[in-house]
PDB file of N, CA and C in Angstrom:
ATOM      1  N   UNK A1001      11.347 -11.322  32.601  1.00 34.00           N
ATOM      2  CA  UNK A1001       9.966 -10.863  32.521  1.00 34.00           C
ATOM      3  C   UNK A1001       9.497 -10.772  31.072  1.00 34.00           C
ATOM      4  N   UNK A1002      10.190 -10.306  30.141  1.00 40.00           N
ATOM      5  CA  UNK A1002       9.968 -10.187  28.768  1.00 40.00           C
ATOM      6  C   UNK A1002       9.474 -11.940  28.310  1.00 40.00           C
ATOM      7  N   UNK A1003      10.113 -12.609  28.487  1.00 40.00           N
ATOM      8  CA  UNK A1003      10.261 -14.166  27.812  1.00 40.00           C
ATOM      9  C   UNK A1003       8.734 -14.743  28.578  1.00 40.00           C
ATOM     10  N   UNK A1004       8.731 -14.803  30.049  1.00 40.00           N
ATOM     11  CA  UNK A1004       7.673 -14.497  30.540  1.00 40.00           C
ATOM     12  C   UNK A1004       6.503 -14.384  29.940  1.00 40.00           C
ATOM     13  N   UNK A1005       6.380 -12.965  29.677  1.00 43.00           N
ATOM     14  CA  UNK A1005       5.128 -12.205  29.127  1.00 43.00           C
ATOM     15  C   UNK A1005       4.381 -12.508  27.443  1.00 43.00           C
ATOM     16  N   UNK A1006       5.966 -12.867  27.170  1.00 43.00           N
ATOM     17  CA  UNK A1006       5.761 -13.162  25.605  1.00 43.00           C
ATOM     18  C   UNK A1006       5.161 -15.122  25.459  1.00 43.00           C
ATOM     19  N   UNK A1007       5.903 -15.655  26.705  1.00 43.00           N
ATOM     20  CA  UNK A1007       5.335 -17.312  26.686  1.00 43.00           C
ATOM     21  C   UNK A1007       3.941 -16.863  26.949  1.00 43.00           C
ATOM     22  N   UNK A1008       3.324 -16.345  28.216  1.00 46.00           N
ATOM     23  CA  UNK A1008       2.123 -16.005  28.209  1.00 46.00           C
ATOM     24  C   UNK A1008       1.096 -15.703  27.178  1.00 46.00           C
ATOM     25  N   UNK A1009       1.115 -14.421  25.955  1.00 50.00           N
ATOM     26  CA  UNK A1009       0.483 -14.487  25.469  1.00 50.00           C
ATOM     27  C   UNK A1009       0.104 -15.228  23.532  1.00 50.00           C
ATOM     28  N   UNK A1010       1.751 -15.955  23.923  1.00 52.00           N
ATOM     29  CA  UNK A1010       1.818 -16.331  22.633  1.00 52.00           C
ATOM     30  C   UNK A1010       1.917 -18.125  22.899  1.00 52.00           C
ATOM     31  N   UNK A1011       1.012 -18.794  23.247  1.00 52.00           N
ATOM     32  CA  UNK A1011       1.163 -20.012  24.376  1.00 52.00           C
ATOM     33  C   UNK A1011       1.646 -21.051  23.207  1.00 52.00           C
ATOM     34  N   UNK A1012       1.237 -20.696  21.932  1.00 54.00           N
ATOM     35  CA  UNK A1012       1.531 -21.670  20.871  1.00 54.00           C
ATOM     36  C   UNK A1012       2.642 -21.697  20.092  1.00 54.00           C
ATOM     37  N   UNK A1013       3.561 -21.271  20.750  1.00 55.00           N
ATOM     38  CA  UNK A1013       5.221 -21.104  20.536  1.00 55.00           C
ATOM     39  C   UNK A1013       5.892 -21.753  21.292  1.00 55.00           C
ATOM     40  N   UNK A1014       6.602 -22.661  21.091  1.00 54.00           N
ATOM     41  CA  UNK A1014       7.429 -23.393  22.173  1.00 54.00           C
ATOM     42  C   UNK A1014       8.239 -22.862  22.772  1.00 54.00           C
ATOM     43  N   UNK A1015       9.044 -23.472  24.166  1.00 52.00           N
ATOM     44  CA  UNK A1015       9.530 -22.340  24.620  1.00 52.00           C
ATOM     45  C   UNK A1015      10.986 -22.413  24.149  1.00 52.00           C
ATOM     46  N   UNK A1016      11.444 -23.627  23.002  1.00 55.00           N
ATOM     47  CA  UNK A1016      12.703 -23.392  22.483  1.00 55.00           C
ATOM     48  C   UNK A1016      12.673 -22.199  21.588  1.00 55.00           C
ATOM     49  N   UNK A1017      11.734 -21.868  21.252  1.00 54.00           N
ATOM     50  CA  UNK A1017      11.634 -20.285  20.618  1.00 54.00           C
ATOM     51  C   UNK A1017      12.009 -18.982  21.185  1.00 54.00           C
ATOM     52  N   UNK A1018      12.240 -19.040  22.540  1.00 54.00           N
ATOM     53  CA  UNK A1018      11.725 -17.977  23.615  1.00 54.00           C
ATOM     54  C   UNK A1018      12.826 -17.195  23.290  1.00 54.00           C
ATOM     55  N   UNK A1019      14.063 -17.927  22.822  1.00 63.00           N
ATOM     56  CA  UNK A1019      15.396 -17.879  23.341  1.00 63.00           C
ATOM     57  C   UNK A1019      16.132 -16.584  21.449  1.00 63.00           C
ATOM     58  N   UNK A1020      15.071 -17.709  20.733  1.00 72.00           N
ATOM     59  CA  UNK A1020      15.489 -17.246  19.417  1.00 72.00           C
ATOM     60  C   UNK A1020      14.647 -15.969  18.761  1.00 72.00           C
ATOM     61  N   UNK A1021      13.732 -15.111  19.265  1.00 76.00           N
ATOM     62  CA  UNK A1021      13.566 -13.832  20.083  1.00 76.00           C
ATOM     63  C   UNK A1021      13.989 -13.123  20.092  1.00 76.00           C
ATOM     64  N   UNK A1022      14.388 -11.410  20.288  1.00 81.00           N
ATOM     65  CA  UNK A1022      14.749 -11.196  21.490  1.00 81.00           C
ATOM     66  C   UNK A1022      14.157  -9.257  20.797  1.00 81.00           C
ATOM     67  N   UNK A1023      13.657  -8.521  22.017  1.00 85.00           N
ATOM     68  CA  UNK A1023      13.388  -7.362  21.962  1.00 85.00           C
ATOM     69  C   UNK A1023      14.156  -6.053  21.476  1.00 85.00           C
ATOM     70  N   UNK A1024      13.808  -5.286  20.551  1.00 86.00           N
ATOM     71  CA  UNK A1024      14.210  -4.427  19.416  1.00 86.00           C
ATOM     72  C   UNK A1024      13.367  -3.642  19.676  1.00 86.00           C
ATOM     73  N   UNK A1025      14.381  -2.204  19.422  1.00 87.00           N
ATOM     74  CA  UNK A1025      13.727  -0.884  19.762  1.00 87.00           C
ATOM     75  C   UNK A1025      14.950   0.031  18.660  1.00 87.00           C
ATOM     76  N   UNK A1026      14.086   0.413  17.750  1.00 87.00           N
ATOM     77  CA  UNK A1026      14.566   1.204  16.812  1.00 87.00           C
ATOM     78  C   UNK A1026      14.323   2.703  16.729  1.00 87.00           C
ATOM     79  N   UNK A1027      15.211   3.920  16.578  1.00 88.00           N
ATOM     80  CA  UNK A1027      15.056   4.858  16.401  1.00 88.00           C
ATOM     81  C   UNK A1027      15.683   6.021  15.210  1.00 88.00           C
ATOM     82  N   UNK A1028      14.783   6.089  14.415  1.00 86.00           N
ATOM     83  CA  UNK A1028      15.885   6.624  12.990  1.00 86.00           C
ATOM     84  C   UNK A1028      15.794   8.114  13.943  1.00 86.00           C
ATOM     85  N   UNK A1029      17.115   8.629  12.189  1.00 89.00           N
ATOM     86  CA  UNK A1029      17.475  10.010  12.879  1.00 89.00           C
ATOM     87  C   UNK A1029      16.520  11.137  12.587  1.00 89.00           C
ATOM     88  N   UNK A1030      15.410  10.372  11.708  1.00 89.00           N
ATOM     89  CA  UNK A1030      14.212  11.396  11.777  1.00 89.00           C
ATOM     90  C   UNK A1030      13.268  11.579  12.873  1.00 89.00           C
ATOM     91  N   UNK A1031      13.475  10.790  13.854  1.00 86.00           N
ATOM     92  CA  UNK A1031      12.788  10.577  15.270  1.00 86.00           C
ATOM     93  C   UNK A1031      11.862   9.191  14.701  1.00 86.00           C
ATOM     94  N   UNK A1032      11.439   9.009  13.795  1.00 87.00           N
ATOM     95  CA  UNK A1032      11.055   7.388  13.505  1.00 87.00           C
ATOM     96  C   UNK A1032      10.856   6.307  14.674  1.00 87.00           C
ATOM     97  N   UNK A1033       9.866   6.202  15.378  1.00 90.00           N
ATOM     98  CA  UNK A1033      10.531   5.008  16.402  1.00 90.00           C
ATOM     99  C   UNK A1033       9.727   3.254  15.770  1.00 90.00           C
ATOM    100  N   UNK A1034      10.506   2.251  15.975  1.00 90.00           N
ATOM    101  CA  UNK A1034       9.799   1.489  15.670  1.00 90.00           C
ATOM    102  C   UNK A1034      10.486   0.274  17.283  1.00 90.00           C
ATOM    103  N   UNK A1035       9.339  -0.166  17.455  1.00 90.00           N
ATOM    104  CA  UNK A1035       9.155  -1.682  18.302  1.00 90.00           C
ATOM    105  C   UNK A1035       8.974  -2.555  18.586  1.00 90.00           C
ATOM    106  N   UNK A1036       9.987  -3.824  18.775  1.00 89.00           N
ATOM    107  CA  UNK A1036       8.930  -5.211  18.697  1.00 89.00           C
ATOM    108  C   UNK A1036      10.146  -6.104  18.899  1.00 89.00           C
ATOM    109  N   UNK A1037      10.049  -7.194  18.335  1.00 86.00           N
ATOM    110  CA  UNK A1037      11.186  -8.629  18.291  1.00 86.00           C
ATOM    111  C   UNK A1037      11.174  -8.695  17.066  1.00 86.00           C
ATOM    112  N   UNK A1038      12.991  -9.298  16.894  1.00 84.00           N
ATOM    113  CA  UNK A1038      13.946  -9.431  16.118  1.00 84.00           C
ATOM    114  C   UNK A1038      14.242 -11.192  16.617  1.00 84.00           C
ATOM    115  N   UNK A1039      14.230 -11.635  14.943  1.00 78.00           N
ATOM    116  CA  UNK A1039      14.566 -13.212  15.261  1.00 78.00           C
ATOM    117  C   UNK A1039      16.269 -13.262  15.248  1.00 78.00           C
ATOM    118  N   UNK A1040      17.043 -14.064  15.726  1.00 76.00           N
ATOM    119  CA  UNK A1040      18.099 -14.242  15.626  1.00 76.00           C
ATOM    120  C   UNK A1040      18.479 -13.973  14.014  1.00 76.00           C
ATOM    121  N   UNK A1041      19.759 -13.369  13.563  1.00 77.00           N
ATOM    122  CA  UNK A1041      20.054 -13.509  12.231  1.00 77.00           C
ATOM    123  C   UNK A1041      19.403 -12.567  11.341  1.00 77.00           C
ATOM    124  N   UNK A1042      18.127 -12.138  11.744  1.00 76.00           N
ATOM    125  CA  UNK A1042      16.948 -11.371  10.563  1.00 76.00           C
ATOM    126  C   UNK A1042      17.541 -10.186  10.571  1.00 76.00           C
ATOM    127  N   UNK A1043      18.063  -8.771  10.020  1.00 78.00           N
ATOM    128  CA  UNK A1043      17.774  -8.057   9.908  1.00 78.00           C
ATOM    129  C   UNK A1043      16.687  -6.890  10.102  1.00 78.00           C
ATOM    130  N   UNK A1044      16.537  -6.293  10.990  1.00 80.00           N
ATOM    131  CA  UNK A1044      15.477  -5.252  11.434  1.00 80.00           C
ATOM    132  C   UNK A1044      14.238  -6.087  12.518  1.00 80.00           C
ATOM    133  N   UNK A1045      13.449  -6.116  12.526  1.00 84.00           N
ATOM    134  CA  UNK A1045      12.280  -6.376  13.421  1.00 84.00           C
ATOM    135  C   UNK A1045      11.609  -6.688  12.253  1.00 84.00           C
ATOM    136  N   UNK A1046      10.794  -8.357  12.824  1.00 82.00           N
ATOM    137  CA  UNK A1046       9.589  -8.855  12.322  1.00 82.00           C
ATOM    138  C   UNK A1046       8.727  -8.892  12.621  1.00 82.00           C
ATOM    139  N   UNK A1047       8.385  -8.736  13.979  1.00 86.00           N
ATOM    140  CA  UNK A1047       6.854  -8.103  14.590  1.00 86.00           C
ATOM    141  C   UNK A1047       7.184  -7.235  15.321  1.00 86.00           C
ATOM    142  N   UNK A1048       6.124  -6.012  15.653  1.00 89.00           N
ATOM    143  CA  UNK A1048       6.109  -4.995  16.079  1.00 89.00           C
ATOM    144  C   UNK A1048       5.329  -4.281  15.810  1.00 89.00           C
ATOM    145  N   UNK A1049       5.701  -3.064  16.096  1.00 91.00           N
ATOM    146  CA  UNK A1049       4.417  -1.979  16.017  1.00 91.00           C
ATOM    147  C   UNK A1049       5.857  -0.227  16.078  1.00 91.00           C
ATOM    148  N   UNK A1050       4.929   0.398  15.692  1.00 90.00           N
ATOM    149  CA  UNK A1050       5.236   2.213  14.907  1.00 90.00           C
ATOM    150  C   UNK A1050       4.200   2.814  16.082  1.00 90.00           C
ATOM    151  N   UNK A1051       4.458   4.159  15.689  1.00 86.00           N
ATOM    152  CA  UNK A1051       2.978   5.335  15.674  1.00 86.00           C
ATOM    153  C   UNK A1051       2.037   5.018  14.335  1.00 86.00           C
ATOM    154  N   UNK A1052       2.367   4.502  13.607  1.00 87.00           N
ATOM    155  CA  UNK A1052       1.604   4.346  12.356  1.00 87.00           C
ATOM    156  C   UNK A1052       0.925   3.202  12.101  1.00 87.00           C
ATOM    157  N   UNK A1053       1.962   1.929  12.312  1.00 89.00           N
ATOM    158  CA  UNK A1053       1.588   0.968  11.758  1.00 89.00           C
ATOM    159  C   UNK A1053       2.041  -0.632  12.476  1.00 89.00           C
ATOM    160  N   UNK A1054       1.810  -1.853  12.394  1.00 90.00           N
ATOM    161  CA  UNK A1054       1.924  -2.623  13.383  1.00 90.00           C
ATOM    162  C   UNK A1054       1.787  -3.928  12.472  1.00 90.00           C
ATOM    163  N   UNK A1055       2.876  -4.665  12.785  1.00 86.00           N
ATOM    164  CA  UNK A1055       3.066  -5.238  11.458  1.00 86.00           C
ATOM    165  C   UNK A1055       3.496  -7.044  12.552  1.00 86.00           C
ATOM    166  N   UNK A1056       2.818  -8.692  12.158  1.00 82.00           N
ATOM    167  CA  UNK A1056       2.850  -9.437  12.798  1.00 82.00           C
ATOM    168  C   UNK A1056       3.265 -10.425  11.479  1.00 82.00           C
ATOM    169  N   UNK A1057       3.960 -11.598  11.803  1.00 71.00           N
ATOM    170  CA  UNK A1057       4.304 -12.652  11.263  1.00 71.00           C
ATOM    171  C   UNK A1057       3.366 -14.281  11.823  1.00 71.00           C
ATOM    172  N   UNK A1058       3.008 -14.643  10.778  1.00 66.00           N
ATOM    173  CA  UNK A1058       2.188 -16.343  10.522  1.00 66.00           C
ATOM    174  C   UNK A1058       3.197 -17.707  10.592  1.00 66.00           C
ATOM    175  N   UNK A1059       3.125 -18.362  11.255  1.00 63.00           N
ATOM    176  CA  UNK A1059       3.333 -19.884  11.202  1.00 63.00           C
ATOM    177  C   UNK A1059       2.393 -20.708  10.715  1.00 63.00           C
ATOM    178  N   UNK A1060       3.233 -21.132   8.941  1.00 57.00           N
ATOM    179  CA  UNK A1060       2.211 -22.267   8.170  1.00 57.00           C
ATOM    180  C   UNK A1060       1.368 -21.871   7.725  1.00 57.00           C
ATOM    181  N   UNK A1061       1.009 -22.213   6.345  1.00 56.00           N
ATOM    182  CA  UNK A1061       0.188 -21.980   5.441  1.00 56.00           C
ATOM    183  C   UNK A1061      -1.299 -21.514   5.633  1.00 56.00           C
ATOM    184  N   UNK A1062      -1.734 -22.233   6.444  1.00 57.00           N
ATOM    185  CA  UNK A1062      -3.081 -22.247   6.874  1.00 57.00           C
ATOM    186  C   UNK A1062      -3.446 -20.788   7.849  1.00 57.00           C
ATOM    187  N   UNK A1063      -2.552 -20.526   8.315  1.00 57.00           N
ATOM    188  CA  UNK A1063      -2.518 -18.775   8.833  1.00 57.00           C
ATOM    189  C   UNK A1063      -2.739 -18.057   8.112  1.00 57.00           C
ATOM    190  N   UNK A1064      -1.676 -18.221   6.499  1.00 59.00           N
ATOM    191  CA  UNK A1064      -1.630 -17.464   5.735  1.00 59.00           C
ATOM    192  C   UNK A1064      -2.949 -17.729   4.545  1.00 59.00           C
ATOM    193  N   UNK A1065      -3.911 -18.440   4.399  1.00 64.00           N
ATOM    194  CA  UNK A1065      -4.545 -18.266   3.345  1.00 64.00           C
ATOM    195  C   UNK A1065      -5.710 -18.656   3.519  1.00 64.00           C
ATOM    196  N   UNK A1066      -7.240 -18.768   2.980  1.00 68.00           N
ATOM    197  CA  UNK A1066      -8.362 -19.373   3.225  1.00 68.00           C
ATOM    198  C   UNK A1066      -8.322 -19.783   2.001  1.00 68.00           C
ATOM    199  N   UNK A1067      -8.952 -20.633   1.778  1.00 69.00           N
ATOM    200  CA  UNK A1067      -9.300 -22.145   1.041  1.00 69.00           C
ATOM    201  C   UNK A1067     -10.785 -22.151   0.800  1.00 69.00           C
ATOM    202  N   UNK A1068     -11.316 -21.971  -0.852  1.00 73.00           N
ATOM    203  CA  UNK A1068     -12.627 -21.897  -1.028  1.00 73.00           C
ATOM    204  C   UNK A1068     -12.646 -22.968  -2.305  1.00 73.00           C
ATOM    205  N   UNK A1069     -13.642 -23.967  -2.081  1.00 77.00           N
ATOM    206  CA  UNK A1069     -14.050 -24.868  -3.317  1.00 77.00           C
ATOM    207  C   UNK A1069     -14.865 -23.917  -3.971  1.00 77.00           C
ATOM    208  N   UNK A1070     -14.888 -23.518  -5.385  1.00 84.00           N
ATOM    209  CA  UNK A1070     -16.178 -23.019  -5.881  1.00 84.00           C
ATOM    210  C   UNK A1070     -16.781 -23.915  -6.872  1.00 84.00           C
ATOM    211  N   UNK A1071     -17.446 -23.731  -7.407  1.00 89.00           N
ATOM    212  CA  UNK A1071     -17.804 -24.173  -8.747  1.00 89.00           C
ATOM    213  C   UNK A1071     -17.865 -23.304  -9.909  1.00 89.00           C
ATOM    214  N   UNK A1072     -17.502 -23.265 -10.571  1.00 89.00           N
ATOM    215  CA  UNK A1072     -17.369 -22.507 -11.832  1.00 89.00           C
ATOM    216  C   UNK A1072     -17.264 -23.251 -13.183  1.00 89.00           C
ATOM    217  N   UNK A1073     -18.604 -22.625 -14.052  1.00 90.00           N
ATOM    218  CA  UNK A1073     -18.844 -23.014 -15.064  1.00 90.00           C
ATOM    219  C   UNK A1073     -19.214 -21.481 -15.826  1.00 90.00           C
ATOM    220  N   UNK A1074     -18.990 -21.947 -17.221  1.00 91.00           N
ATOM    221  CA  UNK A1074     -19.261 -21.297 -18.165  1.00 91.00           C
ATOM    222  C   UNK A1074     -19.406 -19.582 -17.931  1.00 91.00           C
ATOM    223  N   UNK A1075     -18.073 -19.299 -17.061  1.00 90.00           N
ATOM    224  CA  UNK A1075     -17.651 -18.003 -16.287  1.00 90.00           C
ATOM    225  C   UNK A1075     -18.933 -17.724 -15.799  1.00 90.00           C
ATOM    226  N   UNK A1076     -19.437 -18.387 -15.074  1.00 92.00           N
ATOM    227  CA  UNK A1076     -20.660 -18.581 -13.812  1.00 92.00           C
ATOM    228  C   UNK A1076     -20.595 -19.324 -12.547  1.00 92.00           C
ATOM    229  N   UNK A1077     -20.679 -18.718 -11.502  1.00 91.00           N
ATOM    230  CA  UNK A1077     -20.144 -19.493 -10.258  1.00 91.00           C
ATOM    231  C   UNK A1077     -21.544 -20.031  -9.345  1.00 91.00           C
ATOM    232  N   UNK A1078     -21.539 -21.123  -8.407  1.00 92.00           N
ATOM    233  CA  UNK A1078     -22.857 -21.468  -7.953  1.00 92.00           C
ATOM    234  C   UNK A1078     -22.892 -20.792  -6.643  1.00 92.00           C
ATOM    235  N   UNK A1079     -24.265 -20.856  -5.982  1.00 90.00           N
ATOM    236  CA  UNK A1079     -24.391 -20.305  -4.708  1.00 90.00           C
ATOM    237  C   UNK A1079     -25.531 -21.088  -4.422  1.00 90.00           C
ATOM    238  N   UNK A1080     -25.797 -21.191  -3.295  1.00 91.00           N
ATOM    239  CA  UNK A1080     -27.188 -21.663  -2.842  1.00 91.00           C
ATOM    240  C   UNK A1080     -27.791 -22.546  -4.086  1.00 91.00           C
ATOM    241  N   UNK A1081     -27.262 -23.317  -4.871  1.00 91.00           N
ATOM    242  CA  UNK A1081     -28.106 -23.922  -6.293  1.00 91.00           C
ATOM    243  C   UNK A1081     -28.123 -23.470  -7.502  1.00 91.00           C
ATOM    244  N   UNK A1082     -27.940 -21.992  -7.478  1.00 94.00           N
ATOM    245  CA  UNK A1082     -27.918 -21.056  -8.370  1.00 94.00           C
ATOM    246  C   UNK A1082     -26.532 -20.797  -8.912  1.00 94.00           C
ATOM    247  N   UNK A1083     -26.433 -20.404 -10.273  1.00 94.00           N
ATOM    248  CA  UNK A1083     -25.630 -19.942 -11.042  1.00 94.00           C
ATOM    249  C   UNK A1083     -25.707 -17.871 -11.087  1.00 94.00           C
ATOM    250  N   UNK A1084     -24.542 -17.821 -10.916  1.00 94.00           N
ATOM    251  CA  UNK A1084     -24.155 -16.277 -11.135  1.00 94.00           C
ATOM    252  C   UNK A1084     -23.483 -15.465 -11.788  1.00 94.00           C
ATOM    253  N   UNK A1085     -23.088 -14.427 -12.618  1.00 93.00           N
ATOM    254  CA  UNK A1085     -22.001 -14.336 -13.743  1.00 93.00           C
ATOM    255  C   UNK A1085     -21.196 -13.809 -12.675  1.00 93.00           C
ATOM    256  N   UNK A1086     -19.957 -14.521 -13.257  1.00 92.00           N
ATOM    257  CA  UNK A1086     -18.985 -13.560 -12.325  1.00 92.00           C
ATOM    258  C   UNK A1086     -18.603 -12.489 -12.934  1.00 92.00           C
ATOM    259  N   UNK A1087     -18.185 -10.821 -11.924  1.00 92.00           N
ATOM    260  CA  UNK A1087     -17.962  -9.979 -12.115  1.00 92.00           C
ATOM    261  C   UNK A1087     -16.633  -9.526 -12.732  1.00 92.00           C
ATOM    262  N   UNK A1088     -16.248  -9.108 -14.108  1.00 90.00           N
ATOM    263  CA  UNK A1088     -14.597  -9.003 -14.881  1.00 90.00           C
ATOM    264  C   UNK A1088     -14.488  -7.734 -14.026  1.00 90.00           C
ATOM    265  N   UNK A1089     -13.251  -7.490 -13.474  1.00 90.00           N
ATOM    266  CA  UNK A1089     -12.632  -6.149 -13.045  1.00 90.00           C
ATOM    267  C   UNK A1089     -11.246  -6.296 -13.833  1.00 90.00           C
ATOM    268  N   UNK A1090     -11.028  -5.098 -14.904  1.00 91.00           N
ATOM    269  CA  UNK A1090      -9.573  -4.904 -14.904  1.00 91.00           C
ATOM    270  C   UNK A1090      -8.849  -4.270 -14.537  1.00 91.00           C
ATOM    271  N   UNK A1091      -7.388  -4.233 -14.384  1.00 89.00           N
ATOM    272  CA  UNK A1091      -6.312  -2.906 -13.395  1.00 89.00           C
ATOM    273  C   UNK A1091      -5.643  -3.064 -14.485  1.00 89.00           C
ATOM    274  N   UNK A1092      -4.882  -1.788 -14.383  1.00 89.00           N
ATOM    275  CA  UNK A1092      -3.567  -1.729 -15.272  1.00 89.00           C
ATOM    276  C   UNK A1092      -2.620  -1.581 -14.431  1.00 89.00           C
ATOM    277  N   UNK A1093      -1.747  -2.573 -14.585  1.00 86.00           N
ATOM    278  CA  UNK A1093      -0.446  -2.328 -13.855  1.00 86.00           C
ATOM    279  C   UNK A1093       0.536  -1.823 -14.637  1.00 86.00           C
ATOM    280  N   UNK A1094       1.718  -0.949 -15.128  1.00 87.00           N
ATOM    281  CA  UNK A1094       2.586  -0.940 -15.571  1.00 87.00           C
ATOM    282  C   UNK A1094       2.257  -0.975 -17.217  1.00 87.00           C
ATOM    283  N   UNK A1095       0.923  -0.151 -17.421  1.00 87.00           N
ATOM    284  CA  UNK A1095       1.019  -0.214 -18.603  1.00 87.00           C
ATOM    285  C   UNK A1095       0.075  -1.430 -19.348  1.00 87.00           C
ATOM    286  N   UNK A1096       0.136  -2.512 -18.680  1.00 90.00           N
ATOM    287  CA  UNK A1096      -0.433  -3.908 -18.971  1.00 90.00           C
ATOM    288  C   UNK A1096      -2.081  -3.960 -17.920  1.00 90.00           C
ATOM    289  N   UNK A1097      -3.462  -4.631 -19.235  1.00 90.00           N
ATOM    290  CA  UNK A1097      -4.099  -4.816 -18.353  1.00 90.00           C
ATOM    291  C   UNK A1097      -4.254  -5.938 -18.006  1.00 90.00           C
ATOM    292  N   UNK A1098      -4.651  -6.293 -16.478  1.00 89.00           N
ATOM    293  CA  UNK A1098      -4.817  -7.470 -15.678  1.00 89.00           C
ATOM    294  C   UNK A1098      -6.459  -7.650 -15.303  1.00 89.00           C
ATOM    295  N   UNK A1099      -7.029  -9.169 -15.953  1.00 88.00           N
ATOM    296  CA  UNK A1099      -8.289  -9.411 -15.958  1.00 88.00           C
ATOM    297  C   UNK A1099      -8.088 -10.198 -14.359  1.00 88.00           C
ATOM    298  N   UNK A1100      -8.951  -9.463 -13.587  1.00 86.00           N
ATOM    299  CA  UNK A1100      -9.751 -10.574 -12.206  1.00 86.00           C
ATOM    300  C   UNK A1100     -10.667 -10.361 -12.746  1.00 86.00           C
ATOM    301  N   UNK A1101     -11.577 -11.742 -12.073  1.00 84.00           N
ATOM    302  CA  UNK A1101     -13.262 -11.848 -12.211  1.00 84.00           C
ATOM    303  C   UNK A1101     -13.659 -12.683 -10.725  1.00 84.00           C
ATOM    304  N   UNK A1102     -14.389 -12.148 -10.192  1.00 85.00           N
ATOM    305  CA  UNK A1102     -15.110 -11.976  -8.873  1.00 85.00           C
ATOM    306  C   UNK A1102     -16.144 -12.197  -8.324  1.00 85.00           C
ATOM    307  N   UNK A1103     -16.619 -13.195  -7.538  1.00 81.00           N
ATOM    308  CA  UNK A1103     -17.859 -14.078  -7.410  1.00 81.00           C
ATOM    309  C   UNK A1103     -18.490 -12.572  -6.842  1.00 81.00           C
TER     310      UNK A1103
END
């Protein structure tokens, strides 16, 4: 029923995957519970879910990122025809500051 339920809502997984799977139920000794699937070999659970928090894994790049052409000139980016300054934000990490700049 598990393999089942999981071909069902995950239809874009083959079902030689089904196998390499398999359901994880964790409980620390602080009462901690955590739940989900464990791939063969991995250490702990890669998807799942807490009381807190709920955590899922991507197949291939394109899951993982969006892809924007901009144009950028003379630290000015276009929109609709128009030119815009882009916005400098700095952070300090560790002491060091880090310049982003932000359409």
């Amino acid at each position: 029923l598990v393999s089942l339920s999981w071909d069902l809502i995950h239809t874009w997984i083959s079902v030689k995957f089904l196998t390499f799977f398999y359901e994880s139920h964790f409980i620390g000794e602080d009462g901690h519970k955590v739940f989900g699937i464990s791939a063969a070999g991995a250490p702990g659970i890669v998807m799942g879910r807490s009381n807190h928090l709920a955590f899922s894994i991507t197949f291939g790049m394109l899951d993982m990122s969006d892809y924007f052409v901009e144009n950028i000139k003379d630290m000015q980016y276009e929109r609709d025809g128009s030119f815009y300054p882009l916005k400098e934000r700095v952070i300090s990490i560790a002491g060091k500051d880090c310049y982003f700049y932000e359409t």
